[in-house]
Every structure is written in C-alpha cells, then in structure tokens.
Amino acid sequence: MGRDRAARLSGQLPAGSRLFPGETTLSGPVTARPPSPRVVAGWILRRPETLNETEHLSPKAILVHCPELDALTGRVRSFGQMLTERQGERLPQWLDAVRRDDLPGLHTLAAGIDRDRDAVIAGLTLPWSSGVVEGHVNRIKMLKRQMFGRAGFALLRKRVLLA
C-alpha cells in the first residue's frame, strides 16, 4: 500500500528525489497540474477584488496564454457589472461587442437575450422584481413533484396553505 501511494505521489516530487532508499531517481521535469474548468470558471465569475493573491496570479498566467479566455473574461465581467449595477442601457452595446468577438458560447447567450431584449433591458434597469413570486411558484412546484400520484388537488391545496 505504501509503495502504491508513493507511486501515485511520484509526480509531485522534484526531479532527482528518491521514493525509497536505494530506489532509482525520477526522470524528467515535474509540472503542476492545470486547474480544472470549474476552478477557472470560478476565477472568471468572481469579482477580481475578492480573489486572494494566489487566485489573482493564477488566472493572469492562464489568460496570457489563451487570448480567447481573456476576451471571454472581459465580456463575462462586464455583463456581471451590468447585472449588479443595474445598467440595462449598456446591453445593446454589450450584445454588439459579443457578436464581433469569436466566442461561440457567448453568441448563444446573446441570441437568447436578443429574443426577449426588451424584457431583459427592463429587468436590468427597473427597480421591481418578481423574485418573491417566482420563489413561491418554485416551492409549489416542488411540493407538487413530491406528492406526484399520492393525492388529489385538495391535499396539495392544504399543504400549500399550511406551509
């Protein structure tokens, strides 16, 4: 068991290190594993000022080598700023900029936003929100799914009113 664990960890030792006394040294340079897509997405989606020093330097090293990811990061962060600061009037310029970029994933998002552009702009600019209503609808649907096939409308009504 110890040798298996050591063999798995051998990629983490510097070149020239010995695993066991009398064993031959490792050959070749040891490189760090690249970050997972989930970690990179977290770096992109979080505000830069909330990243710690290590998290701040790692994305910079990756973005230098991948201009597409750098452009994507800029577009995603500007969209996030529009959302948090309620700047819906900037949406048409953002959509035009996304269409000019060679980022197919964002093209799909832009096409979806374009289908209901007026509603999205209103949602990004107006102070009203239907979040509370949507929360209640989501809760009722969850209750309905839980009770599927168990009882009729009367029990569902009672459960919704008592919850």
Short mmCIF file of C-alpha atoms in Angstrom, two decimals:
data_model
loop_
_atom_site.label_atom_id
_atom_site.label_comp_id
_atom_site.label_asym_id
_atom_site.label_seq_id
_atom_site.Cartn_x
_atom_site.Cartn_y
_atom_site.Cartn_z
CA MET A 1 0.00 0.00 0.00
CA GLY A 2 2.79 2.44 0.84
CA ARG A 3 4.53 1.82 -2.47
CA ASP A 4 1.27 2.40 -4.39
CA ARG A 5 0.69 5.70 -2.65
CA ALA A 6 4.31 6.69 -3.26
CA ALA A 7 3.99 5.78 -6.92
CA ARG A 8 0.91 8.00 -7.23
CA LEU A 9 2.69 10.83 -5.47
CA SER A 10 5.86 10.40 -7.51
CA GLY A 11 4.65 13.00 -9.98
CA GLN A 12 4.67 15.56 -7.18
CA LEU A 13 8.31 15.10 -6.17
CA PRO A 14 11.05 17.26 -7.68
CA ALA A 15 13.32 15.63 -10.24
CA GLY A 16 16.19 13.75 -8.63
CA SER A 17 14.24 12.83 -5.49
CA ARG A 18 14.19 9.26 -4.23
CA LEU A 19 10.98 7.49 -3.32
CA PHE A 20 12.62 4.84 -1.14
CA PRO A 21 16.22 4.25 -0.01
CA GLY A 22 18.13 2.54 -2.78
CA GLU A 23 15.45 3.21 -5.41
CA THR A 24 16.35 4.95 -8.65
CA THR A 25 15.63 8.65 -9.04
CA LEU A 26 12.77 10.12 -11.01
CA SER A 27 13.42 11.27 -14.51
CA GLY A 28 12.04 14.31 -16.30
CA PRO A 29 10.70 17.60 -15.03
CA VAL A 30 7.67 17.68 -12.77
CA THR A 31 4.95 20.12 -13.78
CA ALA A 32 1.94 21.31 -11.84
CA ARG A 33 -1.47 20.04 -12.84
CA PRO A 34 -3.54 22.59 -14.74
CA PRO A 35 -6.58 23.95 -12.91
CA SER A 36 -9.92 22.30 -13.57
CA PRO A 37 -12.51 24.07 -15.74
CA ARG A 38 -14.63 24.61 -12.61
CA VAL A 39 -11.78 26.44 -10.87
CA VAL A 40 -11.13 28.63 -13.92
CA ALA A 41 -14.85 29.41 -14.19
CA GLY A 42 -14.81 30.43 -10.53
CA TRP A 43 -11.92 32.80 -11.19
CA ILE A 44 -13.78 34.35 -14.12
CA LEU A 45 -17.14 34.69 -12.40
CA ARG A 46 -15.89 36.17 -9.13
CA ARG A 47 -15.04 39.83 -8.77
CA PRO A 48 -11.28 40.36 -9.16
CA GLU A 49 -11.06 42.24 -5.86
CA THR A 50 -12.41 39.20 -3.96
CA LEU A 51 -9.62 36.90 -5.20
CA ASN A 52 -6.70 36.26 -2.86
CA GLU A 53 -3.12 36.72 -4.06
CA THR A 54 -2.69 33.17 -5.37
CA GLU A 55 -6.09 33.22 -7.07
CA HIS A 56 -5.25 36.59 -8.57
CA LEU A 57 -1.92 35.50 -10.09
CA SER A 58 -3.08 32.11 -11.40
CA PRO A 59 -5.73 33.48 -13.79
CA LYS A 60 -3.27 36.05 -15.13
CA ALA A 61 -0.82 33.27 -16.03
CA ILE A 62 -3.55 31.35 -17.83
CA LEU A 63 -5.07 34.37 -19.60
CA VAL A 64 -1.67 35.35 -21.03
CA HIS A 65 -1.53 32.04 -22.92
CA CYS A 66 -5.17 31.99 -24.05
CA PRO A 67 -6.46 35.20 -25.68
CA GLU A 68 -9.95 33.69 -26.20
CA LEU A 69 -10.28 33.10 -22.48
CA ASP A 70 -9.04 36.62 -21.81
CA ALA A 71 -11.72 38.08 -24.12
CA LEU A 72 -14.36 35.84 -22.52
CA THR A 73 -13.32 37.01 -19.05
CA GLY A 74 -13.73 40.65 -20.07
CA ARG A 75 -17.19 40.08 -21.56
CA VAL A 76 -18.43 37.99 -18.62
CA ARG A 77 -17.20 40.51 -16.06
CA SER A 78 -18.74 43.45 -17.94
CA PHE A 79 -22.07 41.55 -18.09
CA GLY A 80 -21.81 40.85 -14.36
CA GLN A 81 -21.22 44.55 -13.72
CA MET A 82 -24.31 45.37 -15.78
CA LEU A 83 -26.33 42.95 -13.66
CA THR A 84 -25.12 44.11 -10.27
CA GLU A 85 -25.19 47.84 -11.03
CA ARG A 86 -28.49 47.65 -12.97
CA GLN A 87 -27.11 49.22 -16.15
CA GLY A 88 -29.54 47.81 -18.72
CA GLU A 89 -28.92 50.71 -21.10
CA ARG A 90 -25.46 49.21 -21.81
CA LEU A 91 -26.92 45.90 -23.02
CA PRO A 92 -27.21 46.74 -26.76
CA GLN A 93 -23.53 47.79 -26.90
CA TRP A 94 -22.53 44.63 -24.99
CA LEU A 95 -24.50 42.44 -27.41
CA ASP A 96 -22.86 44.13 -30.42
CA ALA A 97 -19.40 43.63 -28.90
CA VAL A 98 -20.15 39.94 -28.22
CA ARG A 99 -21.27 39.42 -31.82
CA ARG A 100 -17.97 40.89 -33.07
CA ASP A 101 -15.93 38.53 -30.84
CA ASP A 102 -15.11 34.98 -31.87
CA LEU A 103 -16.69 33.40 -28.78
CA PRO A 104 -19.36 30.86 -29.82
CA GLY A 105 -20.56 30.25 -26.26
CA LEU A 106 -21.39 33.90 -25.79
CA HIS A 107 -23.01 34.05 -29.24
CA THR A 108 -25.58 31.55 -27.97
CA LEU A 109 -26.20 33.66 -24.85
CA ALA A 110 -26.50 36.83 -26.95
CA ALA A 111 -29.02 35.17 -29.29
CA GLY A 112 -31.13 34.10 -26.31
CA ILE A 113 -31.05 37.59 -24.82
CA ASP A 114 -31.91 39.09 -28.21
CA ARG A 115 -35.09 37.01 -28.44
CA ASP A 116 -36.52 38.94 -25.48
CA ARG A 117 -34.35 42.05 -25.48
CA ASP A 118 -36.96 44.48 -24.14
CA ALA A 119 -37.76 42.29 -21.13
CA VAL A 120 -34.06 41.79 -20.33
CA ILE A 121 -33.36 45.53 -20.53
CA ALA A 122 -36.38 46.20 -18.30
CA GLY A 123 -35.15 43.59 -15.82
CA LEU A 124 -31.71 45.19 -15.75
CA THR A 125 -32.96 48.76 -15.29
CA LEU A 126 -36.29 48.80 -13.43
CA PRO A 127 -36.33 48.57 -9.63
CA TRP A 128 -39.17 45.99 -9.48
CA SER A 129 -38.56 42.28 -9.13
CA SER A 130 -40.78 39.22 -9.37
CA GLY A 131 -38.31 37.17 -7.36
CA VAL A 132 -40.69 36.60 -4.42
CA VAL A 133 -43.47 35.37 -6.70
CA GLU A 134 -41.04 33.11 -8.57
CA GLY A 135 -39.89 31.70 -5.23
CA HIS A 136 -43.44 30.78 -4.27
CA VAL A 137 -44.09 29.20 -7.67
CA ASN A 138 -40.88 27.18 -7.32
CA ARG A 139 -41.93 25.99 -3.83
CA ILE A 140 -45.40 24.97 -5.04
CA LYS A 141 -43.91 23.04 -7.97
CA MET A 142 -41.55 21.26 -5.59
CA LEU A 143 -44.46 20.25 -3.35
CA LYS A 144 -46.41 19.04 -6.37
CA ARG A 145 -43.46 16.91 -7.54
CA GLN A 146 -43.07 15.41 -4.07
CA MET A 147 -46.74 14.44 -3.96
CA PHE A 148 -47.00 13.16 -7.53
CA GLY A 149 -49.54 10.34 -7.71
CA ARG A 150 -50.25 10.36 -3.97
CA ALA A 151 -53.31 12.55 -3.63
CA GLY A 152 -55.56 14.96 -5.39
CA PHE A 153 -55.82 18.71 -5.54
CA ALA A 154 -57.40 19.01 -2.09
CA LEU A 155 -54.31 17.67 -0.28
CA LEU A 156 -51.98 19.80 -2.42
CA ARG A 157 -54.07 22.91 -1.61
CA LYS A 158 -53.97 22.11 2.11
CA ARG A 159 -50.22 21.53 2.07
CA VAL A 160 -49.52 24.77 0.18
CA LEU A 161 -51.71 26.83 2.50
CA LEU A 162 -50.20 25.33 5.66
CA ALA A 163 -46.56 25.59 4.54
#
